[in-house]
Short mmCIF file of the N, C-alpha and C atoms (twelve columns), coordinates in Angstrom:
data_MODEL
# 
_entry.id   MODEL 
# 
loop_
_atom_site.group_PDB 
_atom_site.id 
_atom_site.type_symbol 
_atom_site.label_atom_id 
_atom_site.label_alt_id 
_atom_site.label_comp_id 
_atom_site.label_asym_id 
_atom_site.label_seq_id 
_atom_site.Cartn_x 
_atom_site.Cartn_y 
_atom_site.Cartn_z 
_atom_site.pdbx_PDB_model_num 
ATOM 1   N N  . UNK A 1   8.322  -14.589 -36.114 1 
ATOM 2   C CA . UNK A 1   8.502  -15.386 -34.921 1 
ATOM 3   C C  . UNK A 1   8.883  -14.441 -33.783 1 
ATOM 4   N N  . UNK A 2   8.301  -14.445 -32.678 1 
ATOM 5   C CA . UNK A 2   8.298  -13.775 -31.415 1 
ATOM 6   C C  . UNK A 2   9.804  -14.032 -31.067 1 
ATOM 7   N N  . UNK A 3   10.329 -12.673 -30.263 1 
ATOM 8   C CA . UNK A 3   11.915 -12.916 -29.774 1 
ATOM 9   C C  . UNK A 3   11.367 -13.950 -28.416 1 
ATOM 10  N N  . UNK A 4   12.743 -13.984 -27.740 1 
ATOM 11  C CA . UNK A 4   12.980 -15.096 -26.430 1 
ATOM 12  C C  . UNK A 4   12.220 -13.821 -25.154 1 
ATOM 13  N N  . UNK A 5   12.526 -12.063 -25.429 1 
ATOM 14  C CA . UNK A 5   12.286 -11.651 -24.950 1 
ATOM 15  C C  . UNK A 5   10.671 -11.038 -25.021 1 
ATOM 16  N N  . UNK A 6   10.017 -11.007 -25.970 1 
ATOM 17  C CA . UNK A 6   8.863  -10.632 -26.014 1 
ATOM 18  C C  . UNK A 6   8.028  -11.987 -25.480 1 
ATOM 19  N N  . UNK A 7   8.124  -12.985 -25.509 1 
ATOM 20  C CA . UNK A 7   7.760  -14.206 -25.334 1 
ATOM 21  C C  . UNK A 7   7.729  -14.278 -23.573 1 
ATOM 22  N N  . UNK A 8   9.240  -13.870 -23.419 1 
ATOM 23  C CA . UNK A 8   9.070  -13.695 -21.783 1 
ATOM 24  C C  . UNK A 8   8.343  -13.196 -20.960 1 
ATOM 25  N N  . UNK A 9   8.360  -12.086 -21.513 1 
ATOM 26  C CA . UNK A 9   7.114  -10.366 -21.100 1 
ATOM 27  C C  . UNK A 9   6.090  -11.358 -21.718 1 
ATOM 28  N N  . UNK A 10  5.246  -11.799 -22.805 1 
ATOM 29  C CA . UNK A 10  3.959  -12.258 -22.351 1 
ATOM 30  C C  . UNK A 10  3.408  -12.819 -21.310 1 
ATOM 31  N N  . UNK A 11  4.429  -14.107 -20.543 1 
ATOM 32  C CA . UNK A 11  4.427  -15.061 -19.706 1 
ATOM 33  C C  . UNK A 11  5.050  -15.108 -18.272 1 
ATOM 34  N N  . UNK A 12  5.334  -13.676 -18.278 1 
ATOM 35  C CA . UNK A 12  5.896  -13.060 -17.219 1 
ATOM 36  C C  . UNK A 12  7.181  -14.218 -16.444 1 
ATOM 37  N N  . UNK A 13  7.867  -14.722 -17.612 1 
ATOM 38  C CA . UNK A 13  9.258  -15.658 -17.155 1 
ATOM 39  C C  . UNK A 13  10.367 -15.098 -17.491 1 
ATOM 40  N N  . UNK A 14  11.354 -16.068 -17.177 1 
ATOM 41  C CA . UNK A 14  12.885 -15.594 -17.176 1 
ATOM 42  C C  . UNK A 14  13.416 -16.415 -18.047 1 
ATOM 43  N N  . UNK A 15  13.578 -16.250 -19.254 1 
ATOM 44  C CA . UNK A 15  14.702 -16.904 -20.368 1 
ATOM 45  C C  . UNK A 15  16.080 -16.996 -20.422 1 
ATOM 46  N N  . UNK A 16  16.821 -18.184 -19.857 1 
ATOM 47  C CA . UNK A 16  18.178 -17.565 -20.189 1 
ATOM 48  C C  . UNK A 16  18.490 -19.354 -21.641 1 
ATOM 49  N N  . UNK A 17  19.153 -18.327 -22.320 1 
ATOM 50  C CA . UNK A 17  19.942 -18.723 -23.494 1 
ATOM 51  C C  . UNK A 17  21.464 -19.610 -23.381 1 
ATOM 52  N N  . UNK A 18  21.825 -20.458 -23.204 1 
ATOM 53  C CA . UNK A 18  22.860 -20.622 -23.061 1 
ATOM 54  C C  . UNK A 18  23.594 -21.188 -24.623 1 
ATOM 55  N N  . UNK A 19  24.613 -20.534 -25.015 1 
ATOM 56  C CA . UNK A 19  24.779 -21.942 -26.409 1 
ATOM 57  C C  . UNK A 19  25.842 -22.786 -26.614 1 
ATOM 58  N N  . UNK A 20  25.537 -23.701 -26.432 1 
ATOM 59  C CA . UNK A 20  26.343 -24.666 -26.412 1 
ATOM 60  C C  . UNK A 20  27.675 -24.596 -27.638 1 
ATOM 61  N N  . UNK A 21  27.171 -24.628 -28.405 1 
ATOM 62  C CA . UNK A 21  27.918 -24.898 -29.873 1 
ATOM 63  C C  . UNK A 21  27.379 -23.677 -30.603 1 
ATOM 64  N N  . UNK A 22  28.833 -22.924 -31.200 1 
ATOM 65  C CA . UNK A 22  28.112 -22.247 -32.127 1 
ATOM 66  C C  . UNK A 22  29.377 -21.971 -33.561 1 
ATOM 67  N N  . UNK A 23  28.556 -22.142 -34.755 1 
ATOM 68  C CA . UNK A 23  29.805 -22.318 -35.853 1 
ATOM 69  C C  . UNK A 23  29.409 -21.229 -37.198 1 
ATOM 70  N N  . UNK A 24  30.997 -20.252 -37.383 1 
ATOM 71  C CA . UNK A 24  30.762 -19.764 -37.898 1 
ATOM 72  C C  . UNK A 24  29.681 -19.676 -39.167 1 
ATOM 73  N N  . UNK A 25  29.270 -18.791 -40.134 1 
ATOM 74  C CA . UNK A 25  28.366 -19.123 -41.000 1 
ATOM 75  C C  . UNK A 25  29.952 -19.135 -42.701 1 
ATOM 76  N N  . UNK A 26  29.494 -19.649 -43.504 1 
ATOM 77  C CA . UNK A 26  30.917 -19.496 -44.489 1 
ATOM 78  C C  . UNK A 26  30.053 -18.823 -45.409 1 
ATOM 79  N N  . UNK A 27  30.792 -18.104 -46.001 1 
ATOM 80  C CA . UNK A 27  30.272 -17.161 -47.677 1 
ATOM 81  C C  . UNK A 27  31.060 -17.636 -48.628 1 
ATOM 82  N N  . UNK A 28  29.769 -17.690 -49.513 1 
ATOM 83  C CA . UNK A 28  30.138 -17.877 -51.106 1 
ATOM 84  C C  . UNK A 28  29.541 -17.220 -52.085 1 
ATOM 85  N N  . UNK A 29  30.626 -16.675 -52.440 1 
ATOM 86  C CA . UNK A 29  29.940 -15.102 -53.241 1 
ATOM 87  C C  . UNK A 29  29.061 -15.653 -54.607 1 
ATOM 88  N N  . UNK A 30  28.046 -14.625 -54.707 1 
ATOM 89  C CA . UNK A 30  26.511 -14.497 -55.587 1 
ATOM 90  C C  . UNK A 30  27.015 -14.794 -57.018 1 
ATOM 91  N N  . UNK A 31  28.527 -14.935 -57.527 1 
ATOM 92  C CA . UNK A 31  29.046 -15.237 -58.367 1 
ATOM 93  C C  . UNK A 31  29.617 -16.154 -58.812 1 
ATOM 94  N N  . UNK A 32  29.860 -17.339 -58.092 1 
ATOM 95  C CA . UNK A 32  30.426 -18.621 -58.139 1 
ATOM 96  C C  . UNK A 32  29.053 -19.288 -59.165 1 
ATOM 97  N N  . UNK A 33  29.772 -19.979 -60.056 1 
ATOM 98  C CA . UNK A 33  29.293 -20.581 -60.740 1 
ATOM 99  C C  . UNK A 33  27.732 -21.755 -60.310 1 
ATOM 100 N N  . UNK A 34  28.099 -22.479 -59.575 1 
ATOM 101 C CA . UNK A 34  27.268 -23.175 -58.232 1 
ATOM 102 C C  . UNK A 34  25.635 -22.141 -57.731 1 
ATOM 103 N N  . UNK A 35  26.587 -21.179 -57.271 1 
ATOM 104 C CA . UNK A 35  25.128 -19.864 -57.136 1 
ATOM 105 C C  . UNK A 35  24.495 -19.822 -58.361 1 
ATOM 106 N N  . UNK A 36  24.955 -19.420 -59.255 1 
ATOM 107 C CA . UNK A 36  24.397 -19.343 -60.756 1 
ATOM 108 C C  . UNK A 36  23.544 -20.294 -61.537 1 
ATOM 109 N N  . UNK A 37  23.944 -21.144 -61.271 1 
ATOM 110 C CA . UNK A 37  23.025 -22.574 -61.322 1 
ATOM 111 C C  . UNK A 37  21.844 -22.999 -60.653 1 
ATOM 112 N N  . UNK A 38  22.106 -22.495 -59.721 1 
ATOM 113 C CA . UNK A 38  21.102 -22.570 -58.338 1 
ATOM 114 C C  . UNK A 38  19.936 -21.428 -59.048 1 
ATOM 115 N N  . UNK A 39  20.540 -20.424 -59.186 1 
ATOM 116 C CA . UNK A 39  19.635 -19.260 -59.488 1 
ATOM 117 C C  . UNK A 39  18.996 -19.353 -60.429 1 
ATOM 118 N N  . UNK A 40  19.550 -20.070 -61.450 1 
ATOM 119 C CA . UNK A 40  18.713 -19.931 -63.177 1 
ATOM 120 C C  . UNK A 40  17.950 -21.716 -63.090 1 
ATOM 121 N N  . UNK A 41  18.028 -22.686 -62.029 1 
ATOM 122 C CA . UNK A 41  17.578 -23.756 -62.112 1 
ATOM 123 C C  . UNK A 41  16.389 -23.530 -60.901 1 
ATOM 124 N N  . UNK A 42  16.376 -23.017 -60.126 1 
ATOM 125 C CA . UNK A 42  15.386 -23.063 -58.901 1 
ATOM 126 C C  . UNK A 42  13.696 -22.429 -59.674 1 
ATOM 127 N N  . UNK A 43  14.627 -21.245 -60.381 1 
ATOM 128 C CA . UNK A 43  12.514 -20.867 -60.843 1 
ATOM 129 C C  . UNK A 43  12.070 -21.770 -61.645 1 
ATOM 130 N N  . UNK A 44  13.119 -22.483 -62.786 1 
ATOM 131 C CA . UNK A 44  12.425 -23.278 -63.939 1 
ATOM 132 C C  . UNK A 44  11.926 -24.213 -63.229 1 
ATOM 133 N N  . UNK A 45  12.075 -24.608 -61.892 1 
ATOM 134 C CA . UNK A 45  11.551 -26.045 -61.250 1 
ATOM 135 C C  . UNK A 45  10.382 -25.786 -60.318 1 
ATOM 136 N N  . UNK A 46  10.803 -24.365 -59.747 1 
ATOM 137 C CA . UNK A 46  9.485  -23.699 -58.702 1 
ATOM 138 C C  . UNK A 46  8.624  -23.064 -59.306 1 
ATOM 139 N N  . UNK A 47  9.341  -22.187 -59.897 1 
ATOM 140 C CA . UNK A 47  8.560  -21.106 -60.478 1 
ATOM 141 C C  . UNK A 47  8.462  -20.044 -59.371 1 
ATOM 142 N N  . UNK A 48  9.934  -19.931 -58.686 1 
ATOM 143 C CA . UNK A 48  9.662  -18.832 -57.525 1 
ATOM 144 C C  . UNK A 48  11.193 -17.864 -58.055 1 
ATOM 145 N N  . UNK A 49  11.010 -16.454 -57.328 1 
ATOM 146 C CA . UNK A 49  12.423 -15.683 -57.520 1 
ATOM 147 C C  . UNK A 49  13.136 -16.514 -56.473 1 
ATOM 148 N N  . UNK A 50  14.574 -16.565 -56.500 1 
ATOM 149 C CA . UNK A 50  15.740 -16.604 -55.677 1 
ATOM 150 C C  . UNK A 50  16.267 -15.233 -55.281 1 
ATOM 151 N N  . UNK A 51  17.207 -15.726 -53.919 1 
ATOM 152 C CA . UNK A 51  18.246 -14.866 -53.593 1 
ATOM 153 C C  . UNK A 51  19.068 -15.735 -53.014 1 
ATOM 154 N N  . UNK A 52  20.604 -15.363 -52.998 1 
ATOM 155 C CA . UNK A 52  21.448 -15.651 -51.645 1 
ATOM 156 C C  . UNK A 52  20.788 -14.539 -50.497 1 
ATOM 157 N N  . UNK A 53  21.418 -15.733 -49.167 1 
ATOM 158 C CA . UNK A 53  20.489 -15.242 -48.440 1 
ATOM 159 C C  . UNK A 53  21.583 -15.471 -47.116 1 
ATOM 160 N N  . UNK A 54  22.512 -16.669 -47.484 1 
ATOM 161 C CA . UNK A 54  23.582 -16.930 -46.624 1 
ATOM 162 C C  . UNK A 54  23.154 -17.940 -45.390 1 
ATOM 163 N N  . UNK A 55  22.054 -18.868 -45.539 1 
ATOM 164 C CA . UNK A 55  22.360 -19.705 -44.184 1 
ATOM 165 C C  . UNK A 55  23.004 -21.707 -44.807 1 
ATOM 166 N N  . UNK A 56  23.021 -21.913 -43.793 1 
ATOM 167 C CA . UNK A 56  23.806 -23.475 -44.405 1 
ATOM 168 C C  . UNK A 56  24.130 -24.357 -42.894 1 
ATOM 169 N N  . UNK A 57  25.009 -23.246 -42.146 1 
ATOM 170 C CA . UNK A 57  24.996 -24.090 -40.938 1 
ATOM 171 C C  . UNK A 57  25.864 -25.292 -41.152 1 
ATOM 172 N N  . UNK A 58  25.287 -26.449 -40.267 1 
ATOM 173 C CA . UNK A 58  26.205 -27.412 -40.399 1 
ATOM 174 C C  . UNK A 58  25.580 -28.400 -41.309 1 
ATOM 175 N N  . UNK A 59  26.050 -28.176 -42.665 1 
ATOM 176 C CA . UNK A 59  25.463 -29.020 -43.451 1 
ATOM 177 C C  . UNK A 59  26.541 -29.710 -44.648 1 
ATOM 178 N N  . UNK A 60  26.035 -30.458 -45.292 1 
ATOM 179 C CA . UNK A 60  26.810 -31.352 -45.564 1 
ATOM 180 C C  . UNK A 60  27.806 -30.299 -46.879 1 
ATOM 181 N N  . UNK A 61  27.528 -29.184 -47.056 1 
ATOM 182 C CA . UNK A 61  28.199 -27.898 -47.549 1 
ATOM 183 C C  . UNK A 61  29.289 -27.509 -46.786 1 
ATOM 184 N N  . UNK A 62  28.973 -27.532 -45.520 1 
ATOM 185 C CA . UNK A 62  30.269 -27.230 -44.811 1 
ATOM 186 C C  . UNK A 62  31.161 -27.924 -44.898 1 
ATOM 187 N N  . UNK A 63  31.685 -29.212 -45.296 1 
ATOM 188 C CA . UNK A 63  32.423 -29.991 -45.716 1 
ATOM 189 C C  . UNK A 63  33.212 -29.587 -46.432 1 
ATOM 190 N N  . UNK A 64  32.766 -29.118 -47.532 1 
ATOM 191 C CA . UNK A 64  33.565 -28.563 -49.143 1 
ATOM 192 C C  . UNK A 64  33.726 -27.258 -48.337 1 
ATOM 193 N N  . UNK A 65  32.848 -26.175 -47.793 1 
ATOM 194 C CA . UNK A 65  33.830 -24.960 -47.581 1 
ATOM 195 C C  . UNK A 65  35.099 -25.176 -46.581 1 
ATOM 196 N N  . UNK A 66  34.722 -25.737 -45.892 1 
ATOM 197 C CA . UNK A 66  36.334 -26.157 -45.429 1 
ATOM 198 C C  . UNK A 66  37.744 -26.613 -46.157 1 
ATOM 199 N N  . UNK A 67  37.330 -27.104 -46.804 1 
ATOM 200 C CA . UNK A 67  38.399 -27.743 -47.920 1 
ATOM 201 C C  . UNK A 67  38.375 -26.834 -49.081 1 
ATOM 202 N N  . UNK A 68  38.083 -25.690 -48.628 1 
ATOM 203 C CA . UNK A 68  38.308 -24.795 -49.950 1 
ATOM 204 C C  . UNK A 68  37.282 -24.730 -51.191 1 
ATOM 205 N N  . UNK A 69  35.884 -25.424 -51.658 1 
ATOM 206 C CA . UNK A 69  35.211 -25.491 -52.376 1 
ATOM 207 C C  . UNK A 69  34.154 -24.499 -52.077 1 
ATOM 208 N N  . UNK A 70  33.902 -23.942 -52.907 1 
ATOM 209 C CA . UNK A 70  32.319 -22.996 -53.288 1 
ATOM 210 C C  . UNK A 70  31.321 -23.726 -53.055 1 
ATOM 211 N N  . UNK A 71  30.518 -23.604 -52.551 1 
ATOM 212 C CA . UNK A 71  29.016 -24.789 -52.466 1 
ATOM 213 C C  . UNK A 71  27.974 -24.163 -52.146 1 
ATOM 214 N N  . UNK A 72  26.873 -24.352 -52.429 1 
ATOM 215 C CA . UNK A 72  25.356 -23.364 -52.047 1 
ATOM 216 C C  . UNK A 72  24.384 -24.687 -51.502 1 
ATOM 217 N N  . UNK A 73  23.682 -23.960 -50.716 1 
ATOM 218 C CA . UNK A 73  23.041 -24.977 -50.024 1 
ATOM 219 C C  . UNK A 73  21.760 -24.594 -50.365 1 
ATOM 220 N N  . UNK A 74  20.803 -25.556 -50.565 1 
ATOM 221 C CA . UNK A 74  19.341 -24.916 -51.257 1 
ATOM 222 C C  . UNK A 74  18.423 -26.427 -51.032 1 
ATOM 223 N N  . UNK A 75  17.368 -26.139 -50.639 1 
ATOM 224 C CA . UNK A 75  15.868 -27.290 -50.662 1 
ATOM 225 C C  . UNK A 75  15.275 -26.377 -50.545 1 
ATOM 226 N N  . UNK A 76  13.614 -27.118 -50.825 1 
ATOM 227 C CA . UNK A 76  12.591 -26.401 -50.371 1 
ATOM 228 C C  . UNK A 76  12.163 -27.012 -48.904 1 
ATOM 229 N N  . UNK A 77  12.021 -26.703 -47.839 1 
ATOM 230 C CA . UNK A 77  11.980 -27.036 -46.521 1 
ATOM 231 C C  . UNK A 77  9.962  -27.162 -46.138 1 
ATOM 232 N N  . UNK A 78  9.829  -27.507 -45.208 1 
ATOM 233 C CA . UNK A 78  8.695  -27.511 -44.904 1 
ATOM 234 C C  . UNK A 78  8.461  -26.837 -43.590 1 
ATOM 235 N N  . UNK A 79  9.280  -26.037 -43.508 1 
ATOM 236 C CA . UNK A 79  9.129  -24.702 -42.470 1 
ATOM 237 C C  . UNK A 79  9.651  -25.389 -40.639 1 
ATOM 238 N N  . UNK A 80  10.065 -26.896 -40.300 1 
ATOM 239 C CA . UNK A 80  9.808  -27.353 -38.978 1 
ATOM 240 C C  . UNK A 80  11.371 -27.995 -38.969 1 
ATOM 241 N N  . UNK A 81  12.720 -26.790 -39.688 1 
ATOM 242 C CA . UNK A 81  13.481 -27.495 -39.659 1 
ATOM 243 C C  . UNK A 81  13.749 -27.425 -37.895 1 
ATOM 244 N N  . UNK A 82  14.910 -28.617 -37.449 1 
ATOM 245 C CA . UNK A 82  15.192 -28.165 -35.569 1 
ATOM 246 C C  . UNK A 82  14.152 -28.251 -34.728 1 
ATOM 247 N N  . UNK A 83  12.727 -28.836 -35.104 1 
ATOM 248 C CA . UNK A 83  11.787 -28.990 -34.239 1 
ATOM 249 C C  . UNK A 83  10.861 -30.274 -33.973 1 
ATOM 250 N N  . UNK A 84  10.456 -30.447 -32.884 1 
ATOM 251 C CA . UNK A 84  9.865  -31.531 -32.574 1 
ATOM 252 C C  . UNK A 84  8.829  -32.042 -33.589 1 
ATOM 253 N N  . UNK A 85  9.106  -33.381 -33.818 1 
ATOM 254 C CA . UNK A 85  8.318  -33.929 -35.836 1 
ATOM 255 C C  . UNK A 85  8.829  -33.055 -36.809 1 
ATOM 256 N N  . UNK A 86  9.587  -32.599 -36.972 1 
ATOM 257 C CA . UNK A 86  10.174 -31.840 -38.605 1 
ATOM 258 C C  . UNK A 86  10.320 -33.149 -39.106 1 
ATOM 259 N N  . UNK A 87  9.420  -32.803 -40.279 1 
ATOM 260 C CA . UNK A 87  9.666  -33.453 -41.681 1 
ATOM 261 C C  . UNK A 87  9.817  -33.056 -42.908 1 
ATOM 262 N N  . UNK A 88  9.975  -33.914 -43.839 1 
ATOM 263 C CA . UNK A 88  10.372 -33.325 -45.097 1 
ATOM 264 C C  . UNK A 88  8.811  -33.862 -45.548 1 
ATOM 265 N N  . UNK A 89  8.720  -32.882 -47.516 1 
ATOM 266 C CA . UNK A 89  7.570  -34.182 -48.339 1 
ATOM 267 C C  . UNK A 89  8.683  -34.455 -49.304 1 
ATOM 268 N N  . UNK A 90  8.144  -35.794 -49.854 1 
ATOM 269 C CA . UNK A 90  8.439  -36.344 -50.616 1 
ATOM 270 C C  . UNK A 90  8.264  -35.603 -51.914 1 
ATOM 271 N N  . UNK A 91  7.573  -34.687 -52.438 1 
ATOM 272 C CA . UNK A 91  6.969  -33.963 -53.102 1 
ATOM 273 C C  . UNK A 91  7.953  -32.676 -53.222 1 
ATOM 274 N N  . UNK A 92  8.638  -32.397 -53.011 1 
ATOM 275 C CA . UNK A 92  10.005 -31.540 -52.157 1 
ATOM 276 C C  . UNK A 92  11.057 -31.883 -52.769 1 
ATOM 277 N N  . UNK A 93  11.130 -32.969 -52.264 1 
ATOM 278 C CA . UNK A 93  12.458 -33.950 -52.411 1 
ATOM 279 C C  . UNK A 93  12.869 -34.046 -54.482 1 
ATOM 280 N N  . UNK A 94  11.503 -34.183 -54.786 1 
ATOM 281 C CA . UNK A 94  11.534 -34.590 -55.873 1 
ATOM 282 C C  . UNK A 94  11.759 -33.850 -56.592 1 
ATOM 283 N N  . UNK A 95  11.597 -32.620 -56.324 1 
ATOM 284 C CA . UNK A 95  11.192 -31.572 -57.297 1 
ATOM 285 C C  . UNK A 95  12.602 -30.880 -57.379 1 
ATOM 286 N N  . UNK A 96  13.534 -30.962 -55.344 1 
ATOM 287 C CA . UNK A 96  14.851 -30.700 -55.671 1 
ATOM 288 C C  . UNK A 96  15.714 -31.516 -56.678 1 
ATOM 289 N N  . UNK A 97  15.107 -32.895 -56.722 1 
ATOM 290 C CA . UNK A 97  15.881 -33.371 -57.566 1 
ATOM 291 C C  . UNK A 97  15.961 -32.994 -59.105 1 
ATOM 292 N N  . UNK A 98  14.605 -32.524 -59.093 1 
ATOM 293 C CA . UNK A 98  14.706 -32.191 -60.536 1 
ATOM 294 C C  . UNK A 98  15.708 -30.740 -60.646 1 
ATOM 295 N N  . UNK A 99  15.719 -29.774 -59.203 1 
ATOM 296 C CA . UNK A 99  16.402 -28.631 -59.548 1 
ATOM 297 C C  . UNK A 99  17.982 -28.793 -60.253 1 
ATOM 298 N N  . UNK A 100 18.289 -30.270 -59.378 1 
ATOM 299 C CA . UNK A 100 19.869 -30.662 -59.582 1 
ATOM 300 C C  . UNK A 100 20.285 -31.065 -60.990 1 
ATOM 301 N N  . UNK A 101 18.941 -31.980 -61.280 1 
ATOM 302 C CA . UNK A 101 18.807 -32.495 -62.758 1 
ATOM 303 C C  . UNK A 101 18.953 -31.316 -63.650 1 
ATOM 304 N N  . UNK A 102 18.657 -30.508 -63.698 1 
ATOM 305 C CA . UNK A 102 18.001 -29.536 -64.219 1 
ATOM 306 C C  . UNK A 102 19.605 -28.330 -64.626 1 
ATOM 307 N N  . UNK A 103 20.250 -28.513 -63.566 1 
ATOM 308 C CA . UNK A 103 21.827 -27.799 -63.434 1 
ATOM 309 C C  . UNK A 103 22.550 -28.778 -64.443 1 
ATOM 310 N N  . UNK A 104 22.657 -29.796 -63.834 1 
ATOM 311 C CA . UNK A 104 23.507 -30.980 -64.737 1 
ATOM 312 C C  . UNK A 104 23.148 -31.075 -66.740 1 
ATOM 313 N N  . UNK A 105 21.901 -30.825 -66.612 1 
ATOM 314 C CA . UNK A 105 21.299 -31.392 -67.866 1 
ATOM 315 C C  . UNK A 105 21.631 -29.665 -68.833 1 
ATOM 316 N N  . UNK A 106 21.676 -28.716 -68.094 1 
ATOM 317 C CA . UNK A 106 21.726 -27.392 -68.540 1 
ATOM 318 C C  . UNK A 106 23.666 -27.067 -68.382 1 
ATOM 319 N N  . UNK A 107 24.378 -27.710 -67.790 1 
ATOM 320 C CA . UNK A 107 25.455 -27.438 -67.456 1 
ATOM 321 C C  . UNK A 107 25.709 -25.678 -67.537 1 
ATOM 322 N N  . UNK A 108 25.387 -25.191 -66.541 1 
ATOM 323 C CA . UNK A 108 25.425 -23.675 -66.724 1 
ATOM 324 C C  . UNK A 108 27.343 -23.173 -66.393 1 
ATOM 325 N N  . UNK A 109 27.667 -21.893 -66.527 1 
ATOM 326 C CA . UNK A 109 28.597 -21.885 -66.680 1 
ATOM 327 C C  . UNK A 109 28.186 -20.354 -66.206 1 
ATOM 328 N N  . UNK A 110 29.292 -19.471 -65.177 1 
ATOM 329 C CA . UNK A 110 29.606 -18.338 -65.037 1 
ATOM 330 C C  . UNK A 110 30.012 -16.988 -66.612 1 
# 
């Protein structure tokens, strides 16, 4: 994705950025049990590698890191999160569910 500034220089404009709101990012180390689950349940359902990667934002994760809980935040997205028509598939949805199923039914353990 093109910066704000290369974008400018194509179009010969002036970008200014202002940000309104901005909230720290929280870490939860590659070792918490939660990560671990995530990690050994995401390929059996995708069939893709993982990593932590650290984004989450304001999501319903930030809740529990505030209050002191470990939490990992993970879907498969359809690339248009924050943008005009972002949607999800249903096809997505399902398959996270199976990732969750898939933790629960395996109860993994650190």
């Amino acid at each position: 994705m093109p910066s704000t500034r290369e974008i400018a220089g194509r179009h010969n404009v002036d970008i200014v950025v202002n940000v309104v709101r901005e909230q720290a990012a929280s870490t939860v180390s590659p070792q918490e049990p939660v990560v671990e689950a995530l990690r050994k349940a995401v390929p059996h359902v995708y069939d893709v590698c993982t990593r932590p990667i650290g984004i989450g934002g304001t999501t319903v994760a930030a809740l529990l890191w505030h209050r002191g809980f470990p939490a990992a935040v993970w879907s498969c997205l359809a690339n248009t999160c924050h943008q005009p028509d972002e949607y999800s598939m249903i096809s997505a949805t399902i398959k996270d569910a199976q990732v969750f199923a898939h933790i629960l039914m395996h109860a993994y353990h650190a």
